[in-house]
PDB file of N, CA and C in Angstrom:
ATOM      1  N   UNK A  29     -65.773  18.101  29.176  1.00 86.00           N
ATOM      2  CA  UNK A  29     -67.124  17.804  28.628  1.00 86.00           C
ATOM      3  C   UNK A  29     -67.090  17.840  27.034  1.00 86.00           C
ATOM      4  N   UNK A  30     -66.425  18.933  26.522  1.00 89.00           N
ATOM      5  CA  UNK A  30     -66.490  18.996  25.029  1.00 89.00           C
ATOM      6  C   UNK A  30     -65.684  17.928  24.321  1.00 89.00           C
ATOM      7  N   UNK A  31     -64.571  17.447  24.849  1.00 90.00           N
ATOM      8  CA  UNK A  31     -63.852  16.280  24.170  1.00 90.00           C
ATOM      9  C   UNK A  31     -64.754  15.111  24.097  1.00 90.00           C
ATOM     10  N   UNK A  32     -65.563  14.851  25.164  1.00 93.00           N
ATOM     11  CA  UNK A  32     -66.428  13.633  25.120  1.00 93.00           C
ATOM     12  C   UNK A  32     -67.516  13.836  24.026  1.00 93.00           C
ATOM     13  N   UNK A  33     -68.056  15.028  24.013  1.00 94.00           N
ATOM     14  CA  UNK A  33     -69.059  15.331  23.003  1.00 94.00           C
ATOM     15  C   UNK A  33     -68.512  15.137  21.630  1.00 94.00           C
ATOM     16  N   UNK A  34     -67.237  15.639  21.416  1.00 94.00           N
ATOM     17  CA  UNK A  34     -66.616  15.439  20.086  1.00 94.00           C
ATOM     18  C   UNK A  34     -66.344  13.959  19.714  1.00 94.00           C
ATOM     19  N   UNK A  35     -65.855  13.262  20.742  1.00 93.00           N
ATOM     20  CA  UNK A  35     -65.636  11.798  20.514  1.00 93.00           C
ATOM     21  C   UNK A  35     -66.905  11.131  20.095  1.00 93.00           C
ATOM     22  N   UNK A  36     -68.040  11.395  20.822  1.00 94.00           N
ATOM     23  CA  UNK A  36     -69.270  10.756  20.551  1.00 94.00           C
ATOM     24  C   UNK A  36     -69.840  11.183  19.148  1.00 94.00           C
ATOM     25  N   UNK A  37     -69.676  12.489  18.778  1.00 95.00           N
ATOM     26  CA  UNK A  37     -70.184  12.922  17.455  1.00 95.00           C
ATOM     27  C   UNK A  37     -69.396  12.266  16.320  1.00 95.00           C
ATOM     28  N   UNK A  38     -68.116  12.145  16.482  1.00 95.00           N
ATOM     29  CA  UNK A  38     -67.301  11.541  15.473  1.00 95.00           C
ATOM     30  C   UNK A  38     -67.599  10.045  15.323  1.00 95.00           C
ATOM     31  N   UNK A  39     -67.804   9.393  16.548  1.00 94.00           N
ATOM     32  CA  UNK A  39     -68.162   8.005  16.505  1.00 94.00           C
ATOM     33  C   UNK A  39     -69.445   7.769  15.899  1.00 94.00           C
ATOM     34  N   UNK A  40     -70.464   8.613  16.133  1.00 94.00           N
ATOM     35  CA  UNK A  40     -71.740   8.563  15.578  1.00 94.00           C
ATOM     36  C   UNK A  40     -71.688   8.705  14.007  1.00 94.00           C
ATOM     37  N   UNK A  41     -70.895   9.617  13.562  1.00 95.00           N
ATOM     38  CA  UNK A  41     -70.770   9.946  12.124  1.00 95.00           C
ATOM     39  C   UNK A  41     -70.159   8.689  11.432  1.00 95.00           C
ATOM     40  N   UNK A  42     -69.168   8.196  12.016  1.00 94.00           N
ATOM     41  CA  UNK A  42     -68.470   6.967  11.444  1.00 94.00           C
ATOM     42  C   UNK A  42     -69.373   5.800  11.457  1.00 94.00           C
ATOM     43  N   UNK A  43     -70.158   5.668  12.562  1.00 93.00           N
ATOM     44  CA  UNK A  43     -71.130   4.519  12.614  1.00 93.00           C
ATOM     45  C   UNK A  43     -72.174   4.655  11.585  1.00 93.00           C
ATOM     46  N   UNK A  44     -72.736   5.812  11.371  1.00 94.00           N
ATOM     47  CA  UNK A  44     -73.756   5.979  10.324  1.00 94.00           C
ATOM     48  C   UNK A  44     -73.247   5.667   8.941  1.00 94.00           C
ATOM     49  N   UNK A  45     -72.040   6.134   8.558  1.00 93.00           N
ATOM     50  CA  UNK A  45     -71.441   5.957   7.243  1.00 93.00           C
ATOM     51  C   UNK A  45     -71.221   4.445   7.077  1.00 93.00           C
ATOM     52  N   UNK A  46     -70.742   3.755   8.112  1.00 91.00           N
ATOM     53  CA  UNK A  46     -70.408   2.321   7.891  1.00 91.00           C
ATOM     54  C   UNK A  46     -71.648   1.471   7.897  1.00 91.00           C
ATOM     55  N   UNK A  47     -72.567   1.791   8.744  1.00 93.00           N
ATOM     56  CA  UNK A  47     -73.805   0.911   8.910  1.00 93.00           C
ATOM     57  C   UNK A  47     -74.693   1.077   7.690  1.00 93.00           C
ATOM     58  N   UNK A  48     -74.709   2.175   7.026  1.00 92.00           N
ATOM     59  CA  UNK A  48     -75.469   2.250   5.765  1.00 92.00           C
ATOM     60  C   UNK A  48     -74.906   1.284   4.706  1.00 92.00           C
ATOM     61  N   UNK A  49     -73.650   1.142   4.668  1.00 91.00           N
ATOM     62  CA  UNK A  49     -73.045   0.242   3.692  1.00 91.00           C
ATOM     63  C   UNK A  49     -73.377  -1.205   4.018  1.00 91.00           C
ATOM     64  N   UNK A  50     -73.264  -1.454   5.381  1.00 90.00           N
ATOM     65  CA  UNK A  50     -73.551  -2.783   5.778  1.00 90.00           C
ATOM     66  C   UNK A  50     -75.041  -3.263   5.667  1.00 90.00           C
ATOM     67  N   UNK A  51     -75.936  -2.236   5.854  1.00 92.00           N
ATOM     68  CA  UNK A  51     -77.305  -2.575   5.706  1.00 92.00           C
ATOM     69  C   UNK A  51     -77.698  -2.839   4.200  1.00 92.00           C
ATOM     70  N   UNK A  52     -77.058  -2.158   3.302  1.00 93.00           N
ATOM     71  CA  UNK A  52     -77.307  -2.412   1.918  1.00 93.00           C
ATOM     72  C   UNK A  52     -76.964  -3.812   1.529  1.00 93.00           C
ATOM     73  N   UNK A  53     -75.785  -4.359   2.184  1.00 91.00           N
ATOM     74  CA  UNK A  53     -75.343  -5.700   1.878  1.00 91.00           C
ATOM     75  C   UNK A  53     -76.121  -6.750   2.718  1.00 91.00           C
ATOM     76  N   UNK A  54     -76.944  -6.306   3.695  1.00 90.00           N
ATOM     77  CA  UNK A  54     -77.626  -7.164   4.617  1.00 90.00           C
ATOM     78  C   UNK A  54     -76.612  -8.018   5.448  1.00 90.00           C
ATOM     79  N   UNK A  55     -75.604  -7.348   5.919  1.00 87.00           N
ATOM     80  CA  UNK A  55     -74.574  -8.052   6.690  1.00 87.00           C
ATOM     81  C   UNK A  55     -74.806  -7.806   8.248  1.00 87.00           C
ATOM     82  N   UNK A  56     -75.760  -8.588   8.711  1.00 92.00           N
ATOM     83  CA  UNK A  56     -76.195  -8.240  10.118  1.00 92.00           C
ATOM     84  C   UNK A  56     -75.245  -8.701  11.190  1.00 92.00           C
ATOM     85  N   UNK A  57     -74.524  -9.766  10.903  1.00 93.00           N
ATOM     86  CA  UNK A  57     -73.464 -10.187  11.864  1.00 93.00           C
ATOM     87  C   UNK A  57     -72.385  -9.166  11.928  1.00 93.00           C
ATOM     88  N   UNK A  58     -71.981  -8.686  10.816  1.00 93.00           N
ATOM     89  CA  UNK A  58     -70.952  -7.655  10.738  1.00 93.00           C
ATOM     90  C   UNK A  58     -71.345  -6.361  11.434  1.00 93.00           C
ATOM     91  N   UNK A  59     -72.702  -5.999  11.375  1.00 93.00           N
ATOM     92  CA  UNK A  59     -73.148  -4.839  12.037  1.00 93.00           C
ATOM     93  C   UNK A  59     -73.016  -5.001  13.538  1.00 93.00           C
ATOM     94  N   UNK A  60     -73.357  -6.178  14.043  1.00 94.00           N
ATOM     95  CA  UNK A  60     -73.233  -6.408  15.485  1.00 94.00           C
ATOM     96  C   UNK A  60     -71.774  -6.345  15.894  1.00 94.00           C
ATOM     97  N   UNK A  61     -70.905  -6.978  15.179  1.00 95.00           N
ATOM     98  CA  UNK A  61     -69.493  -7.052  15.579  1.00 95.00           C
ATOM     99  C   UNK A  61     -68.929  -5.548  15.438  1.00 95.00           C
ATOM    100  N   UNK A  62     -69.193  -4.895  14.333  1.00 94.00           N
ATOM    101  CA  UNK A  62     -68.703  -3.504  14.155  1.00 94.00           C
ATOM    102  C   UNK A  62     -69.186  -2.609  15.229  1.00 94.00           C
ATOM    103  N   UNK A  63     -70.455  -2.708  15.607  1.00 94.00           N
ATOM    104  CA  UNK A  63     -70.998  -1.838  16.680  1.00 94.00           C
ATOM    105  C   UNK A  63     -70.330  -2.100  18.042  1.00 94.00           C
ATOM    106  N   UNK A  64     -70.087  -3.413  18.332  1.00 96.00           N
ATOM    107  CA  UNK A  64     -69.389  -3.721  19.522  1.00 96.00           C
ATOM    108  C   UNK A  64     -67.992  -3.242  19.582  1.00 96.00           C
ATOM    109  N   UNK A  65     -67.269  -3.359  18.465  1.00 96.00           N
ATOM    110  CA  UNK A  65     -65.895  -2.803  18.462  1.00 96.00           C
ATOM    111  C   UNK A  65     -65.820  -1.318  18.548  1.00 96.00           C
ATOM    112  N   UNK A  66     -66.725  -0.666  17.868  1.00 95.00           N
ATOM    113  CA  UNK A  66     -66.842   0.812  17.855  1.00 95.00           C
ATOM    114  C   UNK A  66     -67.133   1.310  19.240  1.00 95.00           C
ATOM    115  N   UNK A  67     -68.108   0.757  19.850  1.00 96.00           N
ATOM    116  CA  UNK A  67     -68.492   1.118  21.262  1.00 96.00           C
ATOM    117  C   UNK A  67     -67.260   0.866  22.243  1.00 96.00           C
ATOM    118  N   UNK A  68     -66.590  -0.261  22.029  1.00 95.00           N
ATOM    119  CA  UNK A  68     -65.393  -0.500  22.886  1.00 95.00           C
ATOM    120  C   UNK A  68     -64.371   0.608  22.725  1.00 95.00           C
ATOM    121  N   UNK A  69     -64.083   0.932  21.452  1.00 95.00           N
ATOM    122  CA  UNK A  69     -63.092   1.971  21.186  1.00 95.00           C
ATOM    123  C   UNK A  69     -63.524   3.342  21.639  1.00 95.00           C
ATOM    124  N   UNK A  70     -64.805   3.689  21.532  1.00 96.00           N
ATOM    125  CA  UNK A  70     -65.235   4.940  22.038  1.00 96.00           C
ATOM    126  C   UNK A  70     -65.154   4.948  23.589  1.00 96.00           C
ATOM    127  N   UNK A  71     -65.395   3.889  24.209  1.00 95.00           N
ATOM    128  CA  UNK A  71     -65.394   3.779  25.641  1.00 95.00           C
ATOM    129  C   UNK A  71     -63.918   4.114  26.110  1.00 95.00           C
ATOM    130  N   UNK A  72     -63.001   3.381  25.497  1.00 94.00           N
ATOM    131  CA  UNK A  72     -61.593   3.703  25.790  1.00 94.00           C
ATOM    132  C   UNK A  72     -61.082   5.163  25.551  1.00 94.00           C
ATOM    133  N   UNK A  73     -61.682   5.704  24.434  1.00 95.00           N
ATOM    134  CA  UNK A  73     -61.343   7.091  24.152  1.00 95.00           C
ATOM    135  C   UNK A  73     -61.913   8.099  25.181  1.00 95.00           C
ATOM    136  N   UNK A  74     -63.116   7.807  25.595  1.00 95.00           N
ATOM    137  CA  UNK A  74     -63.782   8.617  26.660  1.00 95.00           C
ATOM    138  C   UNK A  74     -63.042   8.456  27.978  1.00 95.00           C
ATOM    139  N   UNK A  75     -62.592   7.273  28.314  1.00 94.00           N
ATOM    140  CA  UNK A  75     -61.842   7.118  29.541  1.00 94.00           C
ATOM    141  C   UNK A  75     -60.595   7.853  29.497  1.00 94.00           C
ATOM    142  N   UNK A  76     -59.922   7.851  28.324  1.00 93.00           N
ATOM    143  CA  UNK A  76     -58.610   8.602  28.128  1.00 93.00           C
ATOM    144  C   UNK A  76     -58.893  10.092  28.230  1.00 93.00           C
ATOM    145  N   UNK A  77     -60.006  10.515  27.678  1.00 94.00           N
ATOM    146  CA  UNK A  77     -60.346  11.983  27.722  1.00 94.00           C
ATOM    147  C   UNK A  77     -60.646  12.463  29.228  1.00 94.00           C
ATOM    148  N   UNK A  78     -61.057  11.477  30.027  1.00 94.00           N
ATOM    149  CA  UNK A  78     -61.291  11.888  31.406  1.00 94.00           C
ATOM    150  C   UNK A  78     -60.154  11.660  32.310  1.00 94.00           C
ATOM    151  N   UNK A  79     -59.080  11.310  31.696  1.00 92.00           N
ATOM    152  CA  UNK A  79     -57.775  11.055  32.410  1.00 92.00           C
ATOM    153  C   UNK A  79     -57.889   9.944  33.419  1.00 92.00           C
ATOM    154  N   UNK A  80     -58.644   8.894  33.043  1.00 93.00           N
ATOM    155  CA  UNK A  80     -58.739   7.790  33.929  1.00 93.00           C
ATOM    156  C   UNK A  80     -57.698   6.762  33.456  1.00 93.00           C
ATOM    157  N   UNK A  81     -56.897   6.216  34.433  1.00 90.00           N
ATOM    158  CA  UNK A  81     -55.863   5.266  34.083  1.00 90.00           C
ATOM    159  C   UNK A  81     -56.462   3.958  33.758  1.00 90.00           C
ATOM    160  N   UNK A  82     -56.076   3.417  32.499  1.00 89.00           N
ATOM    161  CA  UNK A  82     -56.479   2.089  32.085  1.00 89.00           C
ATOM    162  C   UNK A  82     -55.358   1.188  32.279  1.00 89.00           C
ATOM    163  N   UNK A  83     -55.541   0.104  33.075  1.00 88.00           N
ATOM    164  CA  UNK A  83     -54.415  -0.823  33.217  1.00 88.00           C
ATOM    165  C   UNK A  83     -54.136  -1.616  31.982  1.00 88.00           C
ATOM    166  N   UNK A  84     -52.826  -1.879  31.755  1.00 90.00           N
ATOM    167  CA  UNK A  84     -52.386  -2.609  30.633  1.00 90.00           C
ATOM    168  C   UNK A  84     -52.045  -3.987  30.957  1.00 90.00           C
ATOM    169  N   UNK A  85     -51.924  -4.881  30.089  1.00 90.00           N
ATOM    170  CA  UNK A  85     -51.496  -6.251  30.363  1.00 90.00           C
ATOM    171  C   UNK A  85     -50.106  -6.307  30.962  1.00 90.00           C
ATOM    172  N   UNK A  86     -49.278  -5.322  30.719  1.00 92.00           N
ATOM    173  CA  UNK A  86     -47.995  -5.277  31.365  1.00 92.00           C
ATOM    174  C   UNK A  86     -48.063  -5.093  32.837  1.00 92.00           C
ATOM    175  N   UNK A  87     -48.989  -4.308  33.287  1.00 90.00           N
ATOM    176  CA  UNK A  87     -49.278  -4.200  34.732  1.00 90.00           C
ATOM    177  C   UNK A  87     -49.436  -5.540  35.426  1.00 90.00           C
ATOM    178  N   UNK A  88     -50.275  -6.299  34.780  1.00 91.00           N
ATOM    179  CA  UNK A  88     -50.619  -7.662  35.380  1.00 91.00           C
ATOM    180  C   UNK A  88     -49.372  -8.494  35.301  1.00 91.00           C
ATOM    181  N   UNK A  89     -48.663  -8.512  34.250  1.00 92.00           N
ATOM    182  CA  UNK A  89     -47.389  -9.294  34.161  1.00 92.00           C
ATOM    183  C   UNK A  89     -46.350  -8.851  35.248  1.00 92.00           C
ATOM    184  N   UNK A  90     -46.290  -7.561  35.401  1.00 92.00           N
ATOM    185  CA  UNK A  90     -45.333  -6.989  36.426  1.00 92.00           C
ATOM    186  C   UNK A  90     -45.671  -7.489  37.867  1.00 92.00           C
ATOM    187  N   UNK A  91     -46.970  -7.528  38.132  1.00 92.00           N
ATOM    188  CA  UNK A  91     -47.427  -8.023  39.460  1.00 92.00           C
ATOM    189  C   UNK A  91     -47.088  -9.448  39.637  1.00 92.00           C
ATOM    190  N   UNK A  92     -47.106 -10.295  38.632  1.00 92.00           N
ATOM    191  CA  UNK A  92     -46.765 -11.716  38.707  1.00 92.00           C
ATOM    192  C   UNK A  92     -45.244 -11.935  38.782  1.00 92.00           C
ATOM    193  N   UNK A  93     -44.527 -11.274  37.941  1.00 92.00           N
ATOM    194  CA  UNK A  93     -43.078 -11.557  37.869  1.00 92.00           C
ATOM    195  C   UNK A  93     -42.189 -10.828  38.776  1.00 92.00           C
ATOM    196  N   UNK A  94     -42.610  -9.658  39.414  1.00 93.00           N
ATOM    197  CA  UNK A  94     -41.773  -8.954  40.285  1.00 93.00           C
ATOM    198  C   UNK A  94     -41.308  -9.767  41.464  1.00 93.00           C
ATOM    199  N   UNK A  95     -42.171 -10.514  42.161  1.00 92.00           N
ATOM    200  CA  UNK A  95     -41.773 -11.354  43.337  1.00 92.00           C
ATOM    201  C   UNK A  95     -40.749 -12.391  42.829  1.00 92.00           C
ATOM    202  N   UNK A  96     -41.061 -13.019  41.680  1.00 92.00           N
ATOM    203  CA  UNK A  96     -40.150 -14.025  41.223  1.00 92.00           C
ATOM    204  C   UNK A  96     -38.759 -13.410  40.831  1.00 92.00           C
ATOM    205  N   UNK A  97     -38.734 -12.278  40.199  1.00 91.00           N
ATOM    206  CA  UNK A  97     -37.488 -11.590  39.842  1.00 91.00           C
ATOM    207  C   UNK A  97     -36.721 -11.213  41.066  1.00 91.00           C
ATOM    208  N   UNK A  98     -37.398 -10.692  42.021  1.00 91.00           N
ATOM    209  CA  UNK A  98     -36.702 -10.208  43.263  1.00 91.00           C
ATOM    210  C   UNK A  98     -36.107 -11.411  44.047  1.00 91.00           C
ATOM    211  N   UNK A  99     -36.810 -12.527  44.041  1.00 91.00           N
ATOM    212  CA  UNK A  99     -36.252 -13.660  44.774  1.00 91.00           C
ATOM    213  C   UNK A  99     -35.099 -14.260  44.052  1.00 91.00           C
ATOM    214  N   UNK A 100     -35.116 -14.284  42.760  1.00 92.00           N
ATOM    215  CA  UNK A 100     -33.962 -14.761  41.979  1.00 92.00           C
ATOM    216  C   UNK A 100     -32.757 -13.793  42.157  1.00 92.00           C
ATOM    217  N   UNK A 101     -32.984 -12.486  42.164  1.00 91.00           N
ATOM    218  CA  UNK A 101     -31.923 -11.539  42.425  1.00 91.00           C
ATOM    219  C   UNK A 101     -31.351 -11.686  43.839  1.00 91.00           C
ATOM    220  N   UNK A 102     -32.167 -11.977  44.813  1.00 90.00           N
ATOM    221  CA  UNK A 102     -31.600 -12.193  46.175  1.00 90.00           C
ATOM    222  C   UNK A 102     -30.827 -13.444  46.199  1.00 90.00           C
ATOM    223  N   UNK A 103     -31.184 -14.509  45.526  1.00 89.00           N
ATOM    224  CA  UNK A 103     -30.557 -15.778  45.493  1.00 89.00           C
ATOM    225  C   UNK A 103     -29.208 -15.691  44.767  1.00 89.00           C
ATOM    226  N   UNK A 104     -29.129 -14.925  43.689  1.00 88.00           N
ATOM    227  CA  UNK A 104     -27.900 -14.728  42.948  1.00 88.00           C
ATOM    228  C   UNK A 104     -26.941 -13.738  43.570  1.00 88.00           C
ATOM    229  N   UNK A 105     -27.353 -12.814  44.443  1.00 80.00           N
ATOM    230  CA  UNK A 105     -26.429 -11.854  44.986  1.00 80.00           C
ATOM    231  C   UNK A 105     -25.828 -12.309  46.295  1.00 80.00           C
TER     232      UNK A 105
END
């Protein structure tokens, strides 16, 4: 529970610091993009803190290529 609270507090602190600079410049598109990327990063950090396995693109590629590789190995042996 405490790691999640720490992640959220640090994320909120960073968001406040950066948003104030962007609001002074009236960069509204950048605020939306920055907020989306920060929320995505915080979500992944919270999932890692909860020890939830996040699939990687390599897992997807292994699922596709393992049958192909095994059939080639059987053909060559």
